[in-house]
mmCIF file of C-alpha atoms and ligand atoms in Angstrom:
data_model
loop_
_atom_site.group_PDB
_atom_site.id
_atom_site.type_symbol
_atom_site.label_atom_id
_atom_site.label_comp_id
_atom_site.label_asym_id
_atom_site.label_seq_id
_atom_site.Cartn_x
_atom_site.Cartn_y
_atom_site.Cartn_z
ATOM 1 C CA MET A 1295 -6.114 21.225 -1.839
ATOM 2 C CA GLU A 1296 -3.590 18.904 -0.310
ATOM 3 C CA ALA A 1297 -3.014 15.329 -1.539
ATOM 4 C CA PHE A 1298 -5.163 12.525 -0.084
ATOM 5 C CA ASP A 1299 -3.454 10.813 2.922
ATOM 6 C CA ILE A 1300 -5.055 7.446 4.041
ATOM 7 C CA ASN A 1301 -3.656 8.071 7.539
ATOM 8 C CA ASP A 1302 -5.288 11.339 7.941
ATOM 9 C CA HIS A 1303 -8.255 11.953 5.782
ATOM 10 C CA SER A 1304 -11.718 10.478 5.883
ATOM 11 C CA HIS A 1305 -12.323 7.695 3.291
ATOM 12 C CA ARG A 1306 -14.313 4.599 2.519
ATOM 13 C CA ARG A 1307 -12.799 1.161 2.392
ATOM 14 C CA TYR A 1308 -14.043 -1.584 0.328
ATOM 15 C CA ASN A 1309 -14.461 -4.968 1.828
ATOM 16 C CA ALA A 1310 -13.428 -7.240 -1.062
ATOM 17 C CA LEU A 1311 -14.771 -10.397 0.813
ATOM 18 C CA THR A 1312 -18.354 -9.098 1.294
ATOM 19 C CA GLY A 1313 -18.720 -6.213 -1.017
ATOM 20 C CA ASP A 1314 -19.622 -3.944 1.898
ATOM 21 C CA TRP A 1315 -17.971 -0.502 2.694
ATOM 22 C CA VAL A 1316 -16.808 0.993 5.849
ATOM 23 C CA LEU A 1317 -16.205 4.731 6.626
ATOM 24 C CA VAL A 1318 -12.769 5.408 8.164
ATOM 25 C CA SER A 1319 -12.064 8.565 10.083
ATOM 26 C CA PRO A 1320 -8.501 8.518 11.132
ATOM 27 C CA HIS A 1321 -8.300 12.155 12.350
ATOM 28 C CA ARG A 1322 -10.956 11.573 15.012
ATOM 29 C CA SER A 1323 -8.723 8.960 16.875
ATOM 30 C CA LYS A 1324 -6.388 11.867 17.621
ATOM 31 C CA ARG A 1325 -8.814 13.487 19.810
ATOM 32 C CA PRO A 1326 -8.250 13.017 23.543
ATOM 33 C CA TRP A 1327 -10.467 10.293 25.216
ATOM 34 C CA GLN A 1328 -12.549 11.944 27.881
ATOM 35 C CA GLY A 1329 -14.252 8.858 29.304
ATOM 36 C CA GLN A 1330 -13.132 7.050 32.542
ATOM 37 C CA GLN A 1331 -10.497 4.504 32.564
ATOM 38 C CA GLU A 1332 -11.661 1.663 34.797
ATOM 39 C CA GLU A 1333 -9.361 -0.918 36.549
ATOM 40 C CA THR A 1334 -10.488 -4.434 35.763
ATOM 41 C CA THR A 1335 -9.042 -7.694 37.118
ATOM 42 C CA LYS A 1336 -9.319 -11.179 35.644
ATOM 43 C CA GLU A 1337 -12.204 -12.804 37.279
ATOM 44 C CA GLN A 1338 -11.315 -16.012 39.249
ATOM 45 C CA ARG A 1339 -13.374 -19.051 38.626
ATOM 46 C CA PRO A 1340 -13.150 -22.525 40.209
ATOM 47 C CA GLN A 1341 -12.002 -25.498 38.031
ATOM 48 C CA TYR A 1342 -15.400 -27.134 38.617
ATOM 49 C CA ASP A 1343 -18.632 -25.348 39.306
ATOM 50 C CA PRO A 1344 -21.552 -27.618 40.524
ATOM 51 C CA ASN A 1345 -24.112 -25.312 39.138
ATOM 52 C CA CYS A 1346 -22.636 -25.170 35.631
ATOM 53 C CA TYR A 1347 -24.617 -27.086 33.054
ATOM 54 C CA LEU A 1348 -21.413 -27.603 30.902
ATOM 55 C CA CYS A 1349 -19.172 -28.940 33.696
ATOM 56 C CA PRO A 1350 -18.713 -32.703 33.571
ATOM 57 C CA GLY A 1351 -20.855 -34.896 35.567
ATOM 58 C CA ASN A 1352 -23.573 -31.991 35.991
ATOM 59 C CA LEU A 1353 -27.245 -32.192 35.129
ATOM 60 C CA ARG A 1354 -28.591 -30.178 32.125
ATOM 61 C CA ALA A 1355 -32.068 -28.611 31.845
ATOM 62 C CA ASN A 1356 -33.341 -31.535 29.706
ATOM 63 C CA GLY A 1357 -32.582 -34.202 32.518
ATOM 64 C CA GLU A 1358 -29.347 -35.495 30.792
ATOM 65 C CA THR A 1359 -26.153 -35.786 32.732
ATOM 66 C CA ASN A 1360 -22.988 -34.695 31.163
ATOM 67 C CA PRO A 1361 -20.231 -37.565 30.983
ATOM 68 C CA GLU A 1362 -16.984 -37.168 32.793
ATOM 69 C CA TYR A 1363 -15.397 -35.996 29.615
ATOM 70 C CA PRO A 1364 -11.579 -35.755 29.595
ATOM 71 C CA SER A 1365 -11.010 -33.006 26.785
ATOM 72 C CA THR A 1366 -13.801 -31.910 24.460
ATOM 73 C CA PHE A 1367 -17.524 -32.710 24.574
ATOM 74 C CA VAL A 1368 -20.355 -32.039 22.026
ATOM 75 C CA PHE A 1369 -24.087 -32.244 22.370
ATOM 76 C CA THR A 1370 -27.288 -31.066 20.797
ATOM 77 C CA ASN A 1371 -28.328 -27.642 22.225
ATOM 78 C CA ASP A 1372 -31.229 -28.111 24.695
ATOM 79 C CA PHE A 1373 -32.660 -24.696 23.538
ATOM 80 C CA ALA A 1374 -31.981 -24.954 19.825
ATOM 81 C CA ALA A 1375 -32.675 -22.081 17.476
ATOM 82 C CA LEU A 1376 -32.992 -24.406 14.534
ATOM 83 C CA GLN A 1377 -34.810 -27.733 14.704
ATOM 84 C CA GLU A 1378 -34.587 -30.901 12.544
ATOM 85 C CA GLN A 1379 -38.292 -31.641 12.502
ATOM 86 C CA THR A 1380 -39.377 -28.234 10.943
ATOM 87 C CA PRO A 1381 -41.957 -28.905 8.109
ATOM 88 C CA ALA A 1382 -41.275 -27.460 4.725
ATOM 89 C CA GLY A 1383 -43.308 -24.440 3.766
ATOM 90 C CA GLY A 1384 -43.345 -20.729 3.513
ATOM 91 C CA LEU A 1385 -45.362 -17.647 2.906
ATOM 92 C CA SER A 1386 -45.306 -15.106 0.154
ATOM 93 C CA LYS A 1387 -47.771 -12.068 -0.347
ATOM 94 C CA GLY A 1388 -46.767 -10.211 -3.512
ATOM 95 C CA GLY A 1389 -43.067 -10.866 -2.864
ATOM 96 C CA LEU A 1390 -43.279 -8.317 -0.067
ATOM 97 C CA ILE A 1391 -44.410 -10.442 2.884
ATOM 98 C CA LYS A 1392 -42.101 -13.439 2.479
ATOM 99 C CA ALA A 1393 -40.940 -16.397 4.610
ATOM 100 C CA GLU A 1394 -39.402 -19.691 4.147
ATOM 101 C CA SER A 1395 -39.236 -22.632 6.564
ATOM 102 C CA GLU A 1396 -35.743 -23.355 7.868
ATOM 103 C CA ARG A 1397 -34.577 -26.766 9.140
ATOM 104 C CA GLY A 1398 -31.330 -27.270 11.065
ATOM 105 C CA LEU A 1399 -29.804 -28.218 14.247
ATOM 106 C CA CYS A 1400 -27.615 -26.641 17.017
ATOM 107 C CA LYS A 1401 -24.924 -28.067 19.016
ATOM 108 C CA VAL A 1402 -22.817 -27.046 21.936
ATOM 109 C CA ILE A 1403 -18.947 -27.835 22.066
ATOM 110 C CA CYS A 1404 -17.165 -27.641 25.407
ATOM 111 C CA PHE A 1405 -13.544 -26.872 24.822
ATOM 112 C CA SER A 1406 -12.392 -28.294 28.048
ATOM 113 C CA PRO A 1407 -13.723 -29.976 31.160
ATOM 114 C CA ARG A 1408 -12.124 -27.089 33.321
ATOM 115 C CA HIS A 1409 -14.644 -24.400 34.178
ATOM 116 C CA ASP A 1410 -11.922 -21.804 34.660
ATOM 117 C CA LEU A 1411 -10.170 -21.938 31.434
ATOM 118 C CA THR A 1412 -10.375 -19.970 28.092
ATOM 119 C CA LEU A 1413 -8.855 -20.924 24.750
ATOM 120 C CA SER A 1414 -5.976 -18.531 25.621
ATOM 121 C CA ASP A 1415 -5.255 -20.491 28.776
ATOM 122 C CA MET A 1416 -5.389 -23.905 27.162
ATOM 123 C CA ALA A 1417 -2.177 -25.702 25.694
ATOM 124 C CA VAL A 1418 -1.914 -25.967 21.943
ATOM 125 C CA PRO A 1419 -2.410 -29.769 21.886
ATOM 126 C CA GLU A 1420 -5.694 -29.144 23.798
ATOM 127 C CA ILE A 1421 -6.803 -26.448 21.258
ATOM 128 C CA ARG A 1422 -5.837 -28.944 18.608
ATOM 129 C CA LYS A 1423 -8.396 -31.243 20.030
ATOM 130 C CA VAL A 1424 -10.942 -28.501 19.556
ATOM 131 C CA VAL A 1425 -9.922 -28.058 15.934
ATOM 132 C CA ASP A 1426 -10.217 -31.872 15.403
ATOM 133 C CA LEU A 1427 -13.869 -31.802 16.773
ATOM 134 C CA TRP A 1428 -14.732 -28.810 14.450
ATOM 135 C CA GLN A 1429 -13.432 -30.771 11.538
ATOM 136 C CA GLN A 1430 -15.331 -33.928 12.565
ATOM 137 C CA GLN A 1431 -18.527 -31.952 13.132
ATOM 138 C CA TYR A 1432 -18.265 -29.977 9.783
ATOM 139 C CA LEU A 1433 -17.868 -33.265 7.794
ATOM 140 C CA GLU A 1434 -20.593 -35.042 9.753
ATOM 141 C CA LEU A 1435 -23.195 -32.343 9.696
ATOM 142 C CA GLY A 1436 -22.283 -31.191 6.300
ATOM 143 C CA ALA A 1437 -22.931 -34.717 4.797
ATOM 144 C CA LEU A 1438 -26.666 -34.517 5.996
ATOM 145 C CA ASP A 1439 -28.561 -34.032 2.792
ATOM 146 C CA TYR A 1440 -30.630 -30.999 4.107
ATOM 147 C CA ILE A 1441 -27.825 -29.189 5.575
ATOM 148 C CA ASN A 1442 -26.209 -26.664 3.261
ATOM 149 C CA TYR A 1443 -24.070 -24.661 5.666
ATOM 150 C CA VAL A 1444 -22.293 -25.390 8.892
ATOM 151 C CA GLN A 1445 -21.567 -22.237 11.074
ATOM 152 C CA ILE A 1446 -19.109 -22.922 13.902
ATOM 153 C CA PHE A 1447 -18.537 -19.970 16.363
ATOM 154 C CA GLU A 1448 -17.773 -18.837 19.840
ATOM 155 C CA ASN A 1449 -19.397 -16.168 21.933
ATOM 156 C CA LYS A 1450 -16.920 -15.177 24.672
ATOM 157 C CA GLY A 1451 -17.782 -12.989 27.523
ATOM 158 C CA ALA A 1452 -21.020 -11.685 29.199
ATOM 159 C CA VAL A 1453 -20.834 -8.542 26.875
ATOM 160 C CA MET A 1454 -21.210 -10.747 23.897
ATOM 161 C CA GLY A 1455 -24.342 -12.382 25.430
ATOM 162 C CA SER A 1456 -22.590 -15.554 26.508
ATOM 163 C CA SER A 1457 -24.655 -17.015 29.115
ATOM 164 C CA ASN A 1458 -21.913 -19.323 30.837
ATOM 165 C CA PRO A 1459 -18.118 -18.659 31.144
ATOM 166 C CA HIS A 1460 -17.353 -22.431 30.914
ATOM 167 C CA PRO A 1461 -15.206 -22.455 27.577
ATOM 168 C CA HIS A 1462 -17.474 -23.498 24.945
ATOM 169 C CA GLY A 1463 -18.643 -22.768 21.303
ATOM 170 C CA GLN A 1464 -21.661 -23.478 19.063
ATOM 171 C CA ILE A 1465 -22.445 -24.960 15.812
ATOM 172 C CA TRP A 1466 -25.591 -23.994 13.882
ATOM 173 C CA ALA A 1467 -26.141 -26.180 10.838
ATOM 174 C CA GLN A 1468 -28.964 -25.422 8.544
ATOM 175 C CA SER A 1469 -30.695 -25.707 5.028
ATOM 176 C CA SER A 1470 -29.942 -22.316 3.780
ATOM 177 C CA VAL A 1471 -26.514 -20.413 3.405
ATOM 178 C CA PRO A 1472 -26.565 -17.372 5.805
ATOM 179 C CA VAL A 1473 -26.167 -13.890 4.759
ATOM 180 C CA GLU A 1474 -22.363 -13.339 5.486
ATOM 181 C CA PRO A 1475 -21.100 -16.644 3.999
ATOM 182 C CA ALA A 1476 -23.434 -16.011 1.121
ATOM 183 C CA LYS A 1477 -21.925 -12.600 0.455
ATOM 184 C CA GLU A 1478 -18.457 -14.127 0.759
ATOM 185 C CA THR A 1479 -19.349 -16.945 -1.731
ATOM 186 C CA MET A 1480 -20.566 -14.484 -4.357
ATOM 187 C CA GLN A 1481 -17.405 -12.241 -4.074
ATOM 188 C CA GLN A 1482 -14.989 -15.075 -4.072
ATOM 189 C CA THR A 1483 -16.738 -16.822 -6.988
ATOM 190 C CA GLN A 1484 -16.637 -13.542 -9.047
ATOM 191 C CA TYR A 1485 -12.890 -13.108 -8.234
ATOM 192 C CA PHE A 1486 -12.138 -16.791 -8.951
ATOM 193 C CA HIS A 1487 -13.832 -16.576 -12.377
ATOM 194 C CA GLU A 1488 -12.106 -13.463 -13.302
ATOM 195 C CA ASN A 1489 -8.586 -14.385 -12.046
ATOM 196 C CA LYS A 1490 -8.619 -18.155 -11.696
ATOM 197 C CA ARG A 1491 -7.132 -17.571 -8.266
ATOM 198 C CA SER A 1492 -8.323 -17.442 -4.669
ATOM 199 C CA LEU A 1493 -9.466 -13.961 -3.467
ATOM 200 C CA LEU A 1494 -7.932 -14.492 -0.049
ATOM 201 C CA ALA A 1495 -4.687 -16.008 -1.354
ATOM 202 C CA ASP A 1496 -4.115 -13.043 -3.376
ATOM 203 C CA TYR A 1497 -5.236 -10.636 -0.594
ATOM 204 C CA LEU A 1498 -2.828 -12.450 1.927
ATOM 205 C CA ALA A 1499 0.146 -12.142 -0.508
ATOM 206 C CA LEU A 1500 -0.622 -8.230 -0.589
ATOM 207 C CA GLU A 1501 -0.749 -8.206 3.192
ATOM 208 C CA LEU A 1502 2.452 -10.304 3.725
ATOM 209 C CA GLU A 1503 4.371 -7.929 1.420
ATOM 210 C CA GLU A 1504 2.958 -4.714 2.974
ATOM 211 C CA LYS A 1505 3.144 -6.156 6.555
ATOM 212 C CA THR A 1506 1.419 -3.007 8.151
ATOM 213 C CA ARG A 1507 -1.805 -5.061 9.212
ATOM 214 C CA ILE A 1508 -0.135 -8.346 9.916
ATOM 215 C CA VAL A 1509 -0.233 -9.306 13.634
ATOM 216 C CA LEU A 1510 1.147 -12.786 13.750
ATOM 217 C CA GLU A 1511 2.481 -15.295 11.271
ATOM 218 C CA ASN A 1512 3.466 -18.942 11.505
ATOM 219 C CA GLU A 1513 4.451 -21.533 8.793
ATOM 220 C CA HIS A 1514 0.844 -22.221 7.683
ATOM 221 C CA PHE A 1515 -1.311 -19.330 8.955
ATOM 222 C CA ALA A 1516 -1.267 -15.558 9.254
ATOM 223 C CA ALA A 1517 -3.414 -13.306 11.542
ATOM 224 C CA LEU A 1518 -4.110 -9.784 10.379
ATOM 225 C CA VAL A 1519 -6.448 -6.804 10.857
ATOM 226 C CA PRO A 1520 -8.299 -6.685 7.500
ATOM 227 C CA PHE A 1521 -7.979 -3.524 5.459
ATOM 228 C CA TRP A 1522 -11.701 -3.239 5.683
ATOM 229 C CA ALA A 1523 -11.998 -3.997 9.361
ATOM 230 C CA VAL A 1524 -15.111 -2.514 11.146
ATOM 231 C CA TRP A 1525 -14.584 -3.668 14.732
ATOM 232 C CA PRO A 1526 -11.947 -1.887 16.744
ATOM 233 C CA PHE A 1527 -9.438 -4.955 16.938
ATOM 234 C CA GLU A 1528 -11.059 -7.259 14.558
ATOM 235 C CA THR A 1529 -8.805 -9.957 13.077
ATOM 236 C CA MET A 1530 -8.838 -12.742 10.477
ATOM 237 C CA LEU A 1531 -6.766 -16.009 10.459
ATOM 238 C CA ILE A 1532 -6.095 -16.926 7.019
ATOM 239 C CA PRO A 1533 -4.190 -20.090 5.936
ATOM 240 C CA LYS A 1534 -1.327 -19.656 3.376
ATOM 241 C CA ARG A 1535 -2.423 -22.537 1.370
ATOM 242 C CA HIS A 1536 -5.690 -22.222 -0.459
ATOM 243 C CA PHE A 1537 -8.185 -24.812 0.767
ATOM 244 C CA ALA A 1538 -12.078 -24.540 1.062
ATOM 245 C CA HIS A 1539 -12.971 -26.217 4.376
ATOM 246 C CA LEU A 1540 -11.746 -28.223 7.303
ATOM 247 C CA GLY A 1541 -12.065 -31.581 5.459
ATOM 248 C CA GLN A 1542 -9.006 -30.400 3.375
ATOM 249 C CA ILE A 1543 -6.745 -29.259 6.223
ATOM 250 C CA SER A 1544 -3.421 -31.148 7.006
ATOM 251 C CA ASP A 1545 -2.518 -32.364 10.357
ATOM 252 C CA GLU A 1546 0.420 -29.927 10.332
ATOM 253 C CA GLU A 1547 -1.870 -27.051 9.425
ATOM 254 C CA LYS A 1548 -4.229 -28.106 12.196
ATOM 255 C CA ASP A 1549 -1.333 -27.674 14.785
ATOM 256 C CA ALA A 1550 -0.467 -24.351 13.187
ATOM 257 C CA PHE A 1551 -4.088 -23.236 13.287
ATOM 258 C CA ALA A 1552 -4.357 -24.250 17.074
ATOM 259 C CA ALA A 1553 -1.052 -22.382 17.849
ATOM 260 C CA MET A 1554 -2.301 -19.220 16.010
ATOM 261 C CA ILE A 1555 -5.574 -19.267 17.995
ATOM 262 C CA LYS A 1556 -3.564 -19.742 21.233
ATOM 263 C CA ASP A 1557 -1.194 -16.837 20.429
ATOM 264 C CA LEU A 1558 -3.859 -14.400 19.125
ATOM 265 C CA SER A 1559 -6.166 -14.909 22.073
ATOM 266 C CA ALA A 1560 -3.271 -14.368 24.478
ATOM 267 C CA ILE A 1561 -2.701 -11.139 22.742
ATOM 268 C CA TYR A 1562 -6.286 -10.124 23.059
ATOM 269 C CA ASP A 1563 -6.009 -10.778 26.881
ATOM 270 C CA LYS A 1564 -2.996 -8.604 27.196
ATOM 271 C CA LEU A 1565 -4.497 -5.632 25.374
ATOM 272 C CA PHE A 1566 -6.799 -4.291 28.208
ATOM 273 C CA GLN A 1567 -5.663 -6.777 30.865
ATOM 274 C CA THR A 1568 -8.913 -8.676 30.845
ATOM 275 C CA SER A 1569 -10.489 -11.873 29.593
ATOM 276 C CA PHE A 1570 -11.054 -10.411 26.173
ATOM 277 C CA PRO A 1571 -14.585 -10.859 24.961
ATOM 278 C CA TYR A 1572 -15.282 -11.563 21.238
ATOM 279 C CA SER A 1573 -17.495 -13.403 18.800
ATOM 280 C CA ALA A 1574 -15.270 -15.531 16.628
ATOM 281 C CA GLY A 1575 -16.068 -18.052 13.921
ATOM 282 C CA LEU A 1576 -15.090 -20.178 10.977
ATOM 283 C CA HIS A 1577 -16.018 -19.490 7.494
ATOM 284 C CA GLN A 1578 -15.721 -22.353 5.037
ATOM 285 C CA SER A 1579 -17.508 -23.599 1.871
ATOM 286 C CA PRO A 1580 -21.225 -24.362 1.868
ATOM 287 C CA THR A 1581 -22.081 -28.009 2.210
ATOM 288 C CA ASP A 1582 -24.595 -27.792 -0.666
ATOM 289 C CA ALA A 1583 -22.963 -30.683 -2.808
ATOM 290 C CA GLN A 1584 -21.498 -28.074 -5.201
ATOM 291 C CA GLU A 1585 -17.805 -27.659 -6.020
ATOM 292 C CA HIS A 1586 -16.394 -24.455 -4.396
ATOM 293 C CA PRO A 1587 -12.880 -24.083 -5.859
ATOM 294 C CA GLU A 1588 -13.442 -20.408 -5.001
ATOM 295 C CA TRP A 1589 -13.707 -20.778 -1.260
ATOM 296 C CA HIS A 1590 -10.660 -20.032 0.972
ATOM 297 C CA PHE A 1591 -11.270 -21.213 4.577
ATOM 298 C CA HIS A 1592 -10.688 -18.582 7.272
ATOM 299 C CA MET A 1593 -11.607 -17.518 10.779
ATOM 300 C CA HIS A 1594 -13.015 -14.081 11.965
ATOM 301 C CA PHE A 1595 -12.612 -12.507 15.386
ATOM 302 C CA TYR A 1596 -15.016 -9.676 16.223
ATOM 303 C CA PRO A 1597 -14.174 -8.005 19.451
ATOM 304 C CA PRO A 1598 -16.282 -5.160 20.890
ATOM 305 C CA LEU A 1599 -13.890 -3.513 23.006
ATOM 306 C CA LEU A 1600 -12.728 -0.047 21.934
ATOM 307 C CA ARG A 1601 -10.362 1.786 24.295
ATOM 308 C CA SER A 1602 -10.300 -0.148 27.617
ATOM 309 C CA ALA A 1603 -11.948 -3.110 29.158
ATOM 310 C CA THR A 1604 -15.142 -1.184 29.704
ATOM 311 C CA VAL A 1605 -15.334 1.024 26.623
ATOM 312 C CA LYS A 1606 -17.329 -0.853 23.879
ATOM 313 C CA LYS A 1607 -18.157 -0.113 20.338
ATOM 314 C CA PHE A 1608 -21.942 -0.212 19.595
ATOM 315 C CA MET A 1609 -23.485 0.165 16.157
ATOM 316 C CA VAL A 1610 -25.421 3.448 16.537
ATOM 317 C CA GLY A 1611 -26.584 6.438 14.600
ATOM 318 C CA TYR A 1612 -24.859 6.728 11.234
ATOM 319 C CA GLU A 1613 -23.751 3.164 11.481
ATOM 320 C CA LEU A 1614 -27.321 1.823 11.756
ATOM 321 C CA LEU A 1615 -28.566 4.278 9.066
ATOM 322 C CA GLY A 1616 -25.627 4.570 6.758
ATOM 323 C CA ASP A 1617 -22.355 2.576 6.879
ATOM 324 C CA PRO A 1618 -20.229 1.128 9.662
ATOM 325 C CA GLN A 1619 -17.597 3.626 10.731
ATOM 326 C CA ARG A 1620 -14.216 3.452 12.673
ATOM 327 C CA ASP A 1621 -11.807 5.904 14.124
ATOM 328 C CA ILE A 1622 -8.850 3.625 14.989
ATOM 329 C CA THR A 1623 -7.296 2.662 11.682
ATOM 330 C CA PRO A 1624 -6.677 -1.129 11.017
ATOM 331 C CA GLU A 1625 -2.969 -0.249 10.590
ATOM 332 C CA SER A 1626 -2.867 1.292 14.125
ATOM 333 C CA ALA A 1627 -4.955 -1.519 15.648
ATOM 334 C CA ALA A 1628 -2.503 -4.100 14.128
ATOM 335 C CA GLU A 1629 0.595 -2.244 15.357
ATOM 336 C CA ARG A 1630 -0.735 -2.317 18.853
ATOM 337 C CA LEU A 1631 -1.696 -5.887 18.658
ATOM 338 C CA ARG A 1632 1.758 -6.840 17.149
ATOM 339 C CA GLY A 1633 3.412 -4.882 19.973
ATOM 340 C CA LEU A 1634 1.889 -7.359 22.596
ATOM 341 C CA ALA A 1635 2.994 -10.603 20.665
HETATM 342 ZN ZN1 ZN B 849 -15.581 -14.661 6.232
#
C-alpha cells in the first residue's frame, strides 16, 4: 500500500478548538463540476430606503423612530428570541425530558446609516467604530449579573436568512453559555492546564510557520482557513497577542482588527464576484465572573458558498448522520483566497 498523503487520501481532521472531527475527501475535488455556472451581478441598492426599518429616521414595528444616527446605532431587538423578564424555572422527568428557563436580551447593531453598504465597502475608521461598539456592548451586557455569555454576530445575505440588506449585526446575551463557546471553553481550559499556554496562540504559531492556510496577516492579527474547517471558505481571525475578550484589546489592535475585517470581506466579495454571504461572529470569554486565562479571543467566518455565487453547501446525508465532510481542502481554499488579496 502507498504511503498516506493528506493532499490525496481521505482522512478525518481534529478540531482542537471544539473537539469535533471533520471528514476530508481531497480526491473528490478533482472530479469535474457538472452543475451550471450562473452569472451574478452585485445588487444595486439606494443609500436610503424609506421602507427599511434600520435606516435613519424610519419607523420600526414597535412604533419607535430611529434617530438620524451618523455612524453606528444599537437598539433592543423588537422581536427578541431571549427576554429579560423570563421567570426562573424548568422541567425534568427522569433526566430524559429536561428544560431550563433562559433569560437574556437581543440587540441589533446598525454598522452604518448607509443602506447600500456592507462591511467590505466601509472605510477602516468606520469599521473601527463598529469594533468600539462591540467592545462597549460586550462590557455593558457582560456586567449584568444574570448574563454569562455575550454572542456578537452578523448574518449577511438572504441565503443566510438575513431579512434586511442594511448593514447590521446582532447581539444575543444570555444566562447560559451556548454549546459552541462551551466546547471551546472546555478544550482551551484543558490545553491551558496541560501546557500553561493559550491553545490558539500555539496553534497560530504553527500556522504562521507553515503558511499554507494563512490568508492575510497584519501586525496584530492573522486570518486563516483553520486546519479543521468544515465550510468551503471558512476562516478565523486570531489576534497574535493572547487576550480573552474585547475588554482587553488595545486601540492599536482594534485598528488592526478593523483593517483585517475590511481586507478579508473584500477578498470574499472578489471570490465569486458577488456580495459574499456568511455568518460571522466573535468568540470571547464567558462573562460568568470567573477568571478565564485559557480564553483566546477570535472571530469566525462561516460562508455557505461552494463553487460559485449560486452553488451552496448544505449539511445533508452523511453530514447529518455522521460527521461534517468537505472536498475542497483548507489548504486549497486558503491558496485561492490568498490569491485574491
Ligand atoms: Zn470559536
